[in-house]
Coordinates of C-alpha atoms and ligand atoms in Angstrom, one line a residue:
M1 CA -14.2 -104.5 148.8
S2 CA -12.3 -101.3 148.6
F3 CA -9.7 -101.9 146.0
I4 CA -6.6 -99.7 145.5
N5 CA -4.6 -100.0 142.3
K6 CA -1.2 -101.5 143.0
L7 CA 2.3 -101.7 141.6
L8 CA 4.1 -104.6 143.3
L9 CA 7.8 -105.4 143.2
G10 CA 8.7 -109.1 143.4
D11 CA 8.7 -112.4 141.7
N12 CA 5.2 -112.6 140.3
L13 CA 4.8 -116.3 141.3
E14 CA 5.0 -115.4 145.0
I15 CA 2.8 -112.3 144.6
L16 CA 0.2 -114.1 142.5
K17 CA -0.1 -116.8 145.2
G18 CA -1.2 -114.2 147.6
L19 CA -4.0 -112.9 145.4
P20 CA -7.5 -114.3 146.1
D21 CA -9.3 -116.8 143.8
E22 CA -11.6 -115.3 141.1
S23 CA -10.7 -111.7 141.8
V24 CA -9.4 -110.4 138.4
D25 CA -11.3 -109.7 135.2
L26 CA -8.4 -109.7 132.7
V27 CA -4.8 -110.8 132.6
Y28 CA -2.4 -109.6 129.9
L29 CA 1.1 -111.0 130.1
D30 CA 4.2 -110.3 128.0
P31 CA 6.7 -112.5 129.6
P32 CA 10.3 -112.5 128.5
F33 CA 10.5 -114.6 125.3
F34 CA 12.5 -117.7 125.2
S35 CA 15.5 -116.3 123.4
N36 CA 18.4 -116.8 125.8
R37 CA 19.7 -113.5 124.5
N38 CA 21.1 -110.7 126.5
Y39 CA 18.5 -108.4 125.0
E40 CA 16.0 -110.2 127.2
V41 CA 17.7 -108.5 130.1
I42 CA 16.1 -105.1 129.8
W43 CA 16.6 -103.3 133.1
G44 CA 19.8 -105.1 134.2
D45 CA 19.1 -104.8 138.0
S46 CA 19.5 -107.7 140.3
G47 CA 15.8 -108.7 140.4
E48 CA 15.6 -109.0 136.7
V49 CA 18.9 -110.8 136.2
R50 CA 17.8 -113.3 138.8
S51 CA 14.6 -114.0 136.9
F52 CA 16.6 -114.3 133.7
Q53 CA 18.8 -117.0 135.2
D54 CA 15.8 -118.7 136.7
R55 CA 14.0 -119.4 133.5
W56 CA 17.1 -120.0 131.4
S57 CA 18.9 -122.7 133.3
G58 CA 17.6 -125.4 131.0
G59 CA 16.0 -125.7 127.6
V60 CA 12.5 -125.0 126.4
D61 CA 11.0 -127.5 128.9
H62 CA 12.5 -125.6 131.7
Y63 CA 11.1 -122.3 130.3
I64 CA 7.6 -123.8 129.9
A65 CA 7.6 -125.2 133.4
W66 CA 8.7 -121.7 134.7
L67 CA 5.9 -120.0 132.9
K68 CA 3.3 -122.7 133.5
E69 CA 3.3 -122.5 137.2
R70 CA 2.7 -118.8 136.9
V71 CA -0.1 -119.1 134.4
A72 CA -1.7 -121.6 136.7
E73 CA -2.0 -118.9 139.4
M74 CA -3.4 -116.5 136.8
H75 CA -6.0 -119.0 135.9
R76 CA -7.0 -119.5 139.6
I77 CA -7.4 -115.7 140.2
L78 CA -9.4 -115.0 137.1
K79 CA -13.1 -114.6 137.6
P80 CA -15.4 -117.1 135.6
T81 CA -16.1 -114.2 133.2
G82 CA -12.4 -113.4 132.9
S83 CA -9.9 -113.8 130.1
I84 CA -6.2 -114.0 129.5
F85 CA -4.1 -112.6 126.7
L86 CA -0.6 -114.1 126.5
H87 CA 1.9 -112.3 124.3
C88 CA 4.7 -114.4 122.8
D89 CA 6.5 -115.0 119.6
W90 CA 7.9 -117.8 117.4
H91 CA 10.5 -118.8 120.0
A92 CA 7.9 -120.7 122.1
N93 CA 4.4 -119.9 120.9
A94 CA 3.7 -123.5 119.8
Y95 CA 4.7 -124.9 123.2
I96 CA 2.9 -122.2 125.1
R97 CA -0.4 -123.0 123.4
V98 CA -0.2 -126.7 123.7
E99 CA 1.6 -127.2 126.9
I100 CA 0.3 -124.3 129.0
L101 CA -2.9 -122.7 127.7
D102 CA -4.7 -125.8 126.3
K103 CA -3.8 -127.7 129.5
L104 CA -4.7 -125.1 132.0
F105 CA -7.6 -123.3 130.3
G106 CA -8.8 -126.1 128.1
Y107 CA -8.9 -126.4 124.3
G108 CA -12.6 -125.4 124.4
N109 CA -11.8 -122.0 125.9
F110 CA -9.4 -121.0 123.2
R111 CA -10.8 -117.8 121.7
N112 CA -8.2 -116.5 119.2
E113 CA -4.7 -116.6 118.1
I114 CA -4.1 -112.9 117.4
I115 CA -1.3 -112.1 114.9
W116 CA 0.1 -108.6 115.6
K117 CA 2.2 -107.3 112.7
R118 CA 5.0 -105.8 114.7
T119 CA 7.3 -104.5 112.0
N120 CA 7.6 -104.4 108.2
A121 CA 11.2 -105.1 107.5
H122 CA 13.2 -107.8 109.3
N123 CA 15.9 -109.3 107.2
E124 CA 17.2 -112.7 108.3
E125 CA 20.0 -114.5 106.4
G126 CA 18.7 -117.6 104.7
Q127 CA 15.1 -117.3 106.0
L128 CA 12.0 -115.1 105.8
G129 CA 11.7 -112.1 107.9
K130 CA 9.9 -112.6 111.2
I131 CA 7.5 -109.7 111.5
Y132 CA 4.8 -110.7 113.8
D133 CA 4.1 -111.6 117.5
T134 CA 1.4 -114.0 118.7
I135 CA -1.2 -113.1 121.3
F136 CA -3.2 -116.1 122.6
Y137 CA -6.6 -115.2 123.9
Y138 CA -8.3 -117.7 126.2
S139 CA -11.3 -117.3 128.5
K140 CA -11.7 -119.0 131.8
T141 CA -15.2 -120.4 131.0
S142 CA -17.5 -120.3 128.0
R143 CA -19.1 -117.0 129.2
P144 CA -16.4 -114.4 129.1
N145 CA -16.9 -110.6 129.1
F146 CA -16.6 -109.7 125.4
N147 CA -17.0 -106.5 123.6
T148 CA -17.1 -106.2 119.8
I149 CA -14.9 -103.3 118.7
K150 CA -14.2 -101.5 115.5
S151 CA -11.0 -100.3 114.0
P152 CA -10.5 -97.6 111.4
Y153 CA -9.1 -99.0 108.1
D154 CA -5.3 -99.0 107.8
V155 CA -3.7 -96.7 105.4
G156 CA -3.1 -99.3 102.7
Y157 CA -6.7 -100.2 102.8
I158 CA -7.9 -96.6 102.6
D159 CA -5.7 -95.9 99.6
S160 CA -6.7 -98.9 97.7
F161 CA -10.5 -98.7 98.3
F162 CA -11.3 -95.0 99.0
K163 CA -10.0 -93.9 95.6
H164 CA -12.1 -90.8 95.0
E165 CA -11.7 -87.5 96.6
D166 CA -13.7 -84.3 96.7
N167 CA -13.8 -81.3 99.0
R168 CA -15.3 -83.4 101.8
G169 CA -12.4 -85.9 101.7
Q170 CA -11.7 -89.4 100.4
Y171 CA -14.7 -91.6 99.5
R172 CA -15.7 -94.7 97.7
L173 CA -18.9 -95.5 95.8
Q174 CA -21.5 -97.8 97.3
V175 CA -24.7 -99.1 95.7
L176 CA -28.0 -97.5 96.7
T177 CA -29.9 -100.8 96.2
G178 CA -30.1 -104.2 97.9
A179 CA -30.6 -107.7 96.4
G180 CA -34.1 -108.9 95.6
T181 CA -37.2 -107.1 94.4
R182 CA -39.8 -105.4 96.6
N183 CA -43.0 -103.7 95.5
G184 CA -44.2 -100.2 96.0
D185 CA -41.9 -97.4 97.2
S186 CA -38.8 -99.6 97.1
D187 CA -39.3 -100.1 93.4
S188 CA -40.2 -96.5 92.3
E189 CA -38.5 -95.1 89.2
W190 CA -35.9 -92.4 90.0
N191 CA -33.9 -90.5 87.4
G192 CA -34.6 -93.3 84.8
Y193 CA -33.5 -96.1 87.1
I194 CA -36.0 -98.9 88.2
P195 CA -34.3 -101.2 90.7
S196 CA -36.5 -104.3 90.0
K197 CA -35.2 -104.4 86.4
S198 CA -31.9 -105.5 87.9
G199 CA -33.6 -107.8 90.5
R200 CA -33.0 -105.2 93.2
H201 CA -34.8 -102.6 95.5
W202 CA -33.9 -99.2 96.9
A203 CA -31.9 -99.4 100.2
M204 CA -31.5 -96.1 101.8
P205 CA -28.1 -95.5 103.7
K206 CA -29.8 -94.5 106.9
K207 CA -26.9 -92.9 108.8
L208 CA -26.0 -90.8 105.8
F209 CA -29.6 -89.7 105.3
A210 CA -30.0 -88.8 109.0
K211 CA -26.9 -86.7 108.8
V212 CA -28.0 -84.8 105.6
A213 CA -31.6 -84.4 106.8
E214 CA -30.6 -83.1 110.2
G215 CA -33.0 -80.4 111.3
I216 CA -35.6 -81.2 108.5
D217 CA -38.9 -82.8 109.3
T218 CA -38.9 -85.8 107.0
T219 CA -41.9 -87.7 108.5
G220 CA -43.8 -89.4 105.7
W221 CA -41.2 -88.8 103.0
S222 CA -41.1 -91.2 100.1
I223 CA -37.9 -92.8 99.0
I224 CA -37.9 -90.6 96.0
Q225 CA -37.9 -87.5 98.2
K226 CA -35.1 -88.9 100.2
L227 CA -33.0 -89.7 97.1
D228 CA -33.7 -86.1 95.8
L229 CA -32.3 -84.7 99.1
L230 CA -29.1 -86.7 98.9
F231 CA -28.7 -85.8 95.3
E232 CA -29.2 -82.1 95.9
H233 CA -26.4 -82.3 98.6
G234 CA -24.0 -83.9 96.2
H235 CA -24.0 -87.4 97.8
I236 CA -25.2 -89.3 94.7
V237 CA -23.4 -89.9 91.5
F238 CA -24.3 -92.0 88.4
T239 CA -22.1 -94.6 86.8
K240 CA -21.7 -94.5 83.0
N241 CA -24.6 -96.9 82.5
G242 CA -26.9 -94.8 84.7
T243 CA -26.8 -96.7 88.0
P244 CA -27.0 -94.3 91.0
N245 CA -24.3 -94.8 93.8
Y246 CA -23.7 -92.8 97.0
K247 CA -20.4 -91.5 98.3
Q248 CA -19.2 -93.2 101.4
Y249 CA -16.5 -91.1 103.2
I250 CA -13.9 -92.6 105.4
D251 CA -15.2 -90.7 108.4
D252 CA -18.7 -91.9 108.0
H253 CA -17.8 -95.5 107.7
G254 CA -17.0 -96.1 111.3
G255 CA -14.4 -98.7 110.6
V256 CA -14.4 -102.5 110.5
Q257 CA -15.0 -105.1 113.1
V258 CA -11.6 -106.1 114.5
N259 CA -10.6 -109.7 113.7
D260 CA -7.6 -111.7 114.6
L261 CA -5.1 -110.1 112.2
W262 CA -3.8 -106.8 113.6
T263 CA -1.8 -104.9 111.0
D264 CA -3.0 -101.4 112.0
I265 CA -1.1 -100.9 115.3
E266 CA 2.4 -99.5 114.8
N267 CA 5.2 -100.5 117.1
V268 CA 6.6 -97.9 119.4
S269 CA 10.0 -97.6 117.9
L270 CA 9.4 -94.2 116.2
K271 CA 6.6 -92.8 118.3
A272 CA 6.6 -90.2 120.9
E273 CA 5.2 -92.6 123.4
R274 CA 8.5 -94.4 123.4
I275 CA 10.1 -94.1 126.8
G276 CA 13.4 -95.8 126.2
Y277 CA 13.5 -99.5 126.8
P278 CA 13.5 -102.3 124.2
T279 CA 10.3 -104.4 124.8
Q280 CA 7.8 -101.6 125.3
K281 CA 4.5 -102.4 123.7
P282 CA 2.3 -99.8 122.1
I283 CA -0.4 -98.4 124.2
A284 CA -2.9 -98.8 121.3
L285 CA -2.4 -102.6 121.5
L286 CA -3.2 -102.7 125.2
E287 CA -6.2 -100.4 124.8
R288 CA -7.6 -102.7 122.2
I289 CA -7.2 -105.8 124.4
I290 CA -8.6 -104.1 127.5
K291 CA -11.6 -102.8 125.5
I292 CA -12.3 -106.3 124.1
A293 CA -12.3 -108.2 127.4
S294 CA -13.2 -105.8 130.2
N295 CA -15.5 -103.0 131.2
E296 CA -15.0 -99.8 133.2
G297 CA -14.2 -100.5 136.8
D298 CA -13.0 -104.1 136.1
I299 CA -9.7 -105.3 137.4
V300 CA -6.8 -105.7 134.9
L301 CA -3.6 -107.6 135.9
D302 CA -0.2 -107.5 134.3
P303 CA 2.2 -109.8 136.1
F304 CA 5.2 -108.8 133.8
V305 CA 4.4 -105.1 133.8
G306 CA 7.7 -103.8 132.5
G307 CA 7.5 -100.1 131.7
G308 CA 3.8 -100.1 132.6
T309 CA 2.0 -100.0 129.2
T310 CA -0.9 -102.2 130.5
V311 CA -1.5 -100.2 133.6
A312 CA -1.2 -96.9 131.8
A313 CA -3.8 -98.1 129.3
A314 CA -6.0 -99.4 132.1
D315 CA -5.8 -96.1 133.9
K316 CA -6.8 -94.2 130.8
L317 CA -9.8 -96.5 130.2
Q318 CA -10.9 -96.3 133.8
R319 CA -10.2 -99.9 134.7
R320 CA -8.7 -100.8 138.1
W321 CA -5.3 -102.5 137.9
I322 CA -2.5 -104.5 139.4
G323 CA 1.0 -104.5 138.0
I324 CA 3.9 -106.7 139.1
D325 CA 7.5 -106.8 138.1
Q326 CA 10.7 -108.3 139.6
S327 CA 12.8 -105.3 138.5
V328 CA 13.0 -102.2 140.8
Q329 CA 13.6 -100.2 137.7
A330 CA 10.5 -101.4 135.9
V331 CA 8.4 -100.6 138.9
K332 CA 9.8 -97.2 139.3
V333 CA 9.6 -96.4 135.6
T334 CA 6.0 -97.4 135.6
E335 CA 5.3 -95.3 138.7
L336 CA 6.9 -92.2 137.0
R337 CA 5.0 -92.9 133.8
L338 CA 1.7 -93.1 135.7
N339 CA 2.6 -89.8 137.4
Q340 CA 3.2 -88.3 134.0
Q341 CA -0.1 -89.3 132.7
Q342 CA -2.3 -88.9 135.8
A343 CA -5.4 -87.0 134.9
L344 CA -8.6 -85.9 136.6
F345 CA -10.2 -89.4 136.3
S346 CA -7.0 -91.3 137.4
Q347 CA -7.4 -93.5 140.4
P348 CA -4.8 -93.3 143.2
F349 CA -2.3 -96.2 143.5
T350 CA 0.2 -97.6 145.9
V351 CA 3.7 -98.9 145.2
Q352 CA 5.1 -101.8 147.2
L353 CA 8.8 -102.2 147.2
H354 CA 11.0 -104.6 149.2
K355 CA 12.0 -101.8 151.5
Y356 CA 10.0 -99.1 153.1
D357 CA 10.9 -95.5 152.8
Y358 CA 11.9 -94.1 156.3
D359 CA 10.6 -90.6 155.5
R360 CA 7.4 -91.8 154.1
L361 CA 6.7 -93.9 157.2
R362 CA 7.6 -91.0 159.5
N363 CA 5.2 -88.7 157.7
M364 CA 2.3 -91.2 157.4
D365 CA -1.0 -90.5 159.1
A366 CA -0.4 -91.6 162.8
F367 CA -3.3 -94.0 163.0
E368 CA -2.6 -95.5 159.6
F369 CA 1.0 -96.1 160.7
E370 CA 0.0 -97.8 163.9
Q371 CA -2.4 -100.1 162.1
F372 CA 0.3 -101.0 159.5
I373 CA 3.0 -101.7 162.1
V374 CA 0.8 -103.7 164.4
T375 CA -0.3 -105.9 161.5
Q376 CA 3.3 -106.3 160.2
F377 CA 4.2 -107.4 163.7
G378 CA 1.6 -110.1 163.5
G379 CA -0.7 -108.4 166.1
Q380 CA -4.3 -107.3 166.1
V381 CA -5.2 -103.7 165.7
N382 CA -7.1 -101.8 168.3
K383 CA -9.8 -100.1 166.3
K384 CA -10.5 -97.5 168.9
Q385 CA -8.5 -94.4 168.4
R386 CA -9.0 -92.9 171.8
G387 CA -9.7 -93.8 175.4
D388 CA -7.7 -97.0 175.4
L389 CA -4.7 -95.8 177.4
G390 CA -2.7 -95.3 174.3
M391 CA -2.7 -99.1 173.4
D392 CA -2.6 -99.6 169.6
G393 CA -3.1 -103.3 169.5
K394 CA -2.4 -106.7 170.9
A395 CA 0.4 -109.1 170.0
A396 CA -0.4 -112.7 169.0
D397 CA 0.0 -113.8 172.7
G398 CA -2.4 -111.1 173.9
R399 CA 0.1 -108.6 175.4
P400 CA -0.6 -104.9 174.6
I401 CA 1.4 -103.0 171.9
Q402 CA 2.0 -99.3 171.8
V403 CA 3.4 -97.8 168.6
K404 CA 5.3 -94.5 168.5
R405 CA 5.9 -92.9 165.2
S406 CA 9.1 -91.2 166.4
D407 CA 12.8 -91.7 167.1
D408 CA 14.8 -91.6 170.3
I409 CA 12.1 -92.6 172.7
G410 CA 12.8 -91.5 176.3
R411 CA 12.5 -92.9 179.8
N412 CA 9.1 -91.3 180.4
V413 CA 7.5 -93.3 177.6
V414 CA 8.6 -96.6 179.2
D415 CA 7.3 -95.5 182.6
N416 CA 3.9 -94.4 181.2
F417 CA 3.6 -97.6 179.3
K418 CA 4.2 -99.7 182.4
A419 CA 1.5 -97.8 184.3
A420 CA -0.9 -98.1 181.3
C421 CA -0.4 -101.8 181.1
E422 CA -1.2 -102.2 184.8
R423 CA -4.4 -100.3 184.4
Y424 CA -5.3 -101.8 181.0
D425 CA -5.6 -105.4 182.2
K426 CA -4.4 -105.9 185.7
K427 CA -4.8 -109.6 185.7
A428 CA -2.8 -110.1 182.5
Y429 CA -0.1 -107.7 183.8
E430 CA 0.3 -109.7 187.1
A431 CA 0.3 -113.0 185.2
A432 CA 3.1 -111.8 182.8
K433 CA 5.0 -110.4 185.7
A434 CA 4.8 -113.7 187.7
E435 CA 5.9 -115.7 184.7
R436 CA 8.7 -113.3 183.9
R437 CA 7.2 -112.6 180.4
P438 CA 7.0 -109.1 178.8
I439 CA 4.0 -107.2 180.0
G440 CA 3.9 -105.5 176.6
T441 CA 5.8 -104.2 173.6
I442 CA 6.7 -100.6 172.6
I443 CA 7.5 -100.2 168.9
A444 CA 9.4 -97.1 167.7
F445 CA 12.0 -96.1 165.1
S446 CA 14.7 -95.9 167.8
F447 CA 15.1 -95.8 171.6
G448 CA 17.2 -93.4 173.6
K449 CA 19.7 -94.4 176.3
G450 CA 17.2 -93.4 179.0
A451 CA 14.5 -95.8 177.7
I452 CA 17.0 -98.7 177.5
Q453 CA 18.3 -98.1 181.0
E454 CA 14.8 -97.8 182.4
V455 CA 13.8 -101.2 180.8
A456 CA 16.9 -102.7 182.4
R457 CA 16.1 -101.2 185.8
L458 CA 12.5 -102.4 185.7
K459 CA 13.7 -105.9 184.9
N460 CA 16.3 -106.0 187.6
Q461 CA 14.5 -104.1 190.4
E462 CA 10.8 -104.8 189.8
D463 CA 10.8 -108.0 187.8
V464 CA 8.9 -106.2 185.1
F465 CA 9.8 -107.1 181.5
I466 CA 9.1 -104.6 178.7
D467 CA 9.8 -105.5 175.1
L468 CA 11.3 -102.7 172.9
K469 CA 11.1 -103.2 169.2
R470 CA 12.6 -101.0 166.5
V471 CA 10.5 -100.6 163.3
D472 CA 13.4 -101.9 161.2
E473 CA 13.3 -105.2 163.2
I474 CA 9.7 -105.6 161.9
I475 CA 10.0 -104.3 158.3
P476 CA 13.1 -103.5 156.2
I477 CA 13.6 -99.8 156.0
A478 CA 15.8 -97.8 153.6
Q479 CA 16.9 -94.2 153.7
K480 CA 16.6 -91.9 150.7
P481 CA 19.6 -91.5 148.4
K482 CA 21.3 -88.1 148.3
L483 CA 21.1 -85.9 145.2
T484 CA 23.0 -82.9 144.0
V485 CA 22.4 -81.2 140.7
S486 CA 24.8 -78.8 139.0
L487 CA 24.3 -76.8 135.8
Q488 CA 26.3 -75.1 133.1
D489 CA 25.1 -72.3 130.9
A490 CA 25.9 -73.3 127.3
G491 CA 24.8 -70.0 125.7
S492 CA 21.9 -69.0 123.4
D493 CA 21.0 -70.6 120.1
K494 CA 19.8 -68.8 116.9
K495 CA 16.2 -68.8 118.1
G496 CA 17.2 -67.0 121.3
L497 CA 16.7 -70.1 123.4
R498 CA 19.1 -70.6 126.3
E499 CA 20.9 -74.0 126.4
I500 CA 21.7 -75.3 129.8
A501 CA 23.6 -78.5 130.6
F502 CA 22.5 -80.3 133.8
A503 CA 24.5 -83.0 135.8
A504 CA 22.8 -84.9 138.6
L505 CA 24.9 -86.9 141.1
G506 CA 23.1 -89.4 143.2
E507 CA 24.6 -91.3 146.2
S508 CA 23.2 -94.4 147.9
P509 CA 24.7 -97.5 149.5
A510 CA 22.2 -99.5 147.4
G511 CA 23.6 -98.1 144.1
I512 CA 22.0 -95.7 141.7
E513 CA 19.6 -97.1 139.1
F514 CA 18.5 -94.0 137.1
Y515 CA 17.5 -90.4 137.0
A516 CA 14.4 -88.7 135.7
W517 CA 13.8 -85.0 134.8
D518 CA 10.9 -82.6 134.8
F519 CA 11.9 -79.5 132.9
E520 CA 8.6 -77.7 133.3
H521 CA 8.0 -78.6 136.9
D522 CA 4.9 -77.3 138.6
P523 CA 5.0 -78.3 142.3
A524 CA 1.2 -78.2 142.4
K525 CA 0.9 -80.9 139.7
G526 CA 3.7 -83.1 141.1
F527 CA 6.7 -84.6 139.3
K528 CA 5.7 -85.1 135.6
P529 CA 8.9 -86.3 133.9
T530 CA 10.0 -84.8 130.6
V531 CA 12.8 -87.4 130.5
L532 CA 11.8 -90.7 132.1
I533 CA 14.9 -92.8 132.0
D534 CA 18.3 -91.3 132.2
K535 CA 21.1 -93.7 133.2
E536 CA 23.9 -91.1 133.3
G537 CA 22.3 -88.1 134.9
M538 CA 23.3 -85.7 132.2
Q539 CA 20.8 -83.6 130.3
T540 CA 20.8 -80.5 128.1
F541 CA 17.6 -78.5 127.7
R542 CA 16.7 -75.2 126.0
F543 CA 14.7 -72.6 127.7
K544 CA 12.8 -69.4 126.7
P545 CA 13.7 -66.3 128.7
G546 CA 11.8 -66.1 132.0
M547 CA 11.5 -68.1 135.2
H548 CA 11.7 -71.9 135.1
T549 CA 11.4 -74.6 137.7
I550 CA 13.3 -77.8 137.1
A551 CA 13.1 -81.0 139.1
A552 CA 15.4 -84.0 139.0
K553 CA 14.8 -87.3 140.6
V554 CA 17.3 -90.1 141.5
I555 CA 16.2 -93.7 142.0
D556 CA 18.4 -96.2 143.7
N557 CA 18.4 -100.0 143.6
D558 CA 16.0 -100.3 146.6
G559 CA 13.5 -98.1 144.7
M560 CA 14.1 -95.2 147.1
E561 CA 14.1 -91.8 145.5
A562 CA 15.2 -88.2 146.2
I563 CA 14.1 -85.1 144.4
E564 CA 16.0 -81.8 143.9
T565 CA 14.2 -78.7 142.6
L566 CA 15.9 -75.7 141.0
R567 CA 14.5 -72.2 140.2
L568 CA 16.2 -70.6 137.3
K569 CA 16.0 -67.1 135.9
V570 CA 16.9 -67.1 132.3
N571 CA 17.5 -63.8 130.4
G572 CA 20.8 -62.5 129.1
E573 CA 22.3 -65.0 131.6
V574 CA 21.2 -67.9 133.8
T575 CA 20.8 -67.3 137.5
R576 CA 19.8 -69.9 140.1
V577 CA 17.2 -68.4 142.4
G578 CA 17.0 -69.7 146.0
G579 CA 18.1 -73.2 147.2
Ligands
SAM1 C1 8.9 -108.1 128.0 S1 9.0 -107.2 129.4 C2 7.3 -106.5 129.5 C3 7.2 -105.3 128.7 C4 5.8 -104.6 128.9 N1 4.8 -105.4 128.3 C5 5.8 -103.2 128.4 O1 5.1 -102.8 127.5 O2 6.5 -102.4 129.0 C6 9.0 -108.4 130.6 C7 9.1 -108.0 132.1 O3 9.0 -109.1 132.9 C8 9.8 -108.9 134.1 N2 10.0 -110.2 134.7 C9 10.7 -111.2 134.3 N3 10.6 -112.2 135.2 C10 9.7 -111.9 136.1 C11 9.2 -112.5 137.3 N4 9.5 -113.7 137.6 N5 8.3 -111.8 138.1 C12 7.9 -110.5 137.7 N6 8.4 -109.9 136.7 C13 9.3 -110.5 135.9 C14 11.0 -108.2 133.6 O4 11.7 -107.5 134.6 C15 10.5 -107.3 132.4 O5 10.2 -106.0 132.9

């Protein structure tokens, strides 16, 4: 199966129903919590507000029913080795576990209740601060994909345990012996210490020794020789009572196996990765989940993708992915975020909105366009690209279809089509004619007066019916918004940087959602936003003297976008070059 990563706009229930059984390896979902608060409305566009009303028209039972039918679909599409991670908080976590996950996945497939410490301080009047979220981890069967992973110690742990420091860094002392006595080499006396006297034997820290002895041939070495080498390199110290210990540095430790209490992942509020909406989850959280329950090339699904943290992490970790959101804004922010992060290893992805971009369709590869339109029309594609009299497919009733990827189709196209139908299948042509049915369908963006008159003439004078279909009668099409960008020079600062104020003005019948800016635009690399969400279209940026390319994007409520590029020459003054 050739799989393309996808971002899909729509109610996840409908979209999930269309995904095949057992096709996904990992689902992470961070649905809106059951808080009935306006802060649950993040994006504020019509799609999201509809979903908010949907799940909050009743009490907790209603919310649980709303979520449960969606999780049931997720269960169906998970592979037998697949897992689900459901992110929630105190508002409904007890109900979600008992009423949804235990019932759909089974109590026996419960793996963990992960506690993620989201914040430190959270004052609440008359109660204790609520500082964690819950992530329920269930598997579809008893044989899930599972990888053990390690995490570096958190800062508090390091400071309380790695108390010593030398020029190599922070370290702690670890014993060089193991419990129980052994004979021979493992009980040799070294620097006055005989392990068996304390009921122990020498236990060499293998990784440390390998590191210190790198490049030395140590075959046949005794424990005493090895201890001498570590000692010479300053790795062994003696306690007051003469017991030898070795120094374990933080970097050599390799971390601890991750358990179900996650206190080492900071929330995004203060971090650079923050892209400006309230429920964004940290990428480190998603990377950890993805590493635990999937492998490279696996398919990760987030049906409440929001600003795209899951798919951004999946892309980084070379998993394939599907992201769904009901909000146009969420889908577009995710698309921009992925563009921003796209690297050499990134996989291509498609974005499916409710409406199709006219310009994109007009510029699509001709054969790809024909295939797409014939399928959307409910027809069957003609796989041959040549030698079929220009027929691109057949409608459900067998009549031929010709697709033109152009506007203003003329009279000659109609006449040629009629002749082609006659030659293509003479019998079918005659039968359609006799029954006064269309002999075929021509699909195009628009038809000129000549074509329409010719179809009328053929019908009236020759009893030949030809069906003309505009693309927008088959699929909804939207035009790009308009965008103009103006700028104002705000002078130089003390460091000699030039401050410029930009104002973007978008126009669209659908309404403008937001703007995004790329202040170091390189057309060869595509649009990589410096500012990802700007609701007002106003930005100020400082530039060094020299040439600069700036690109602004406007996104409307249909998800259509327009881009405007400016070339600026910045020295003693600011000059707009070209365009
Ligand atoms: C809590 S946010 C997810 C945040 C995300 N984890 C992140 O890090 O950016 C929940 C998202 O669910 C979306 N949503 C709500 N109801 C939905 C539905 N029925 N179908 C698809 N998406 C929905 C909202 O638009 C919102 O973007």
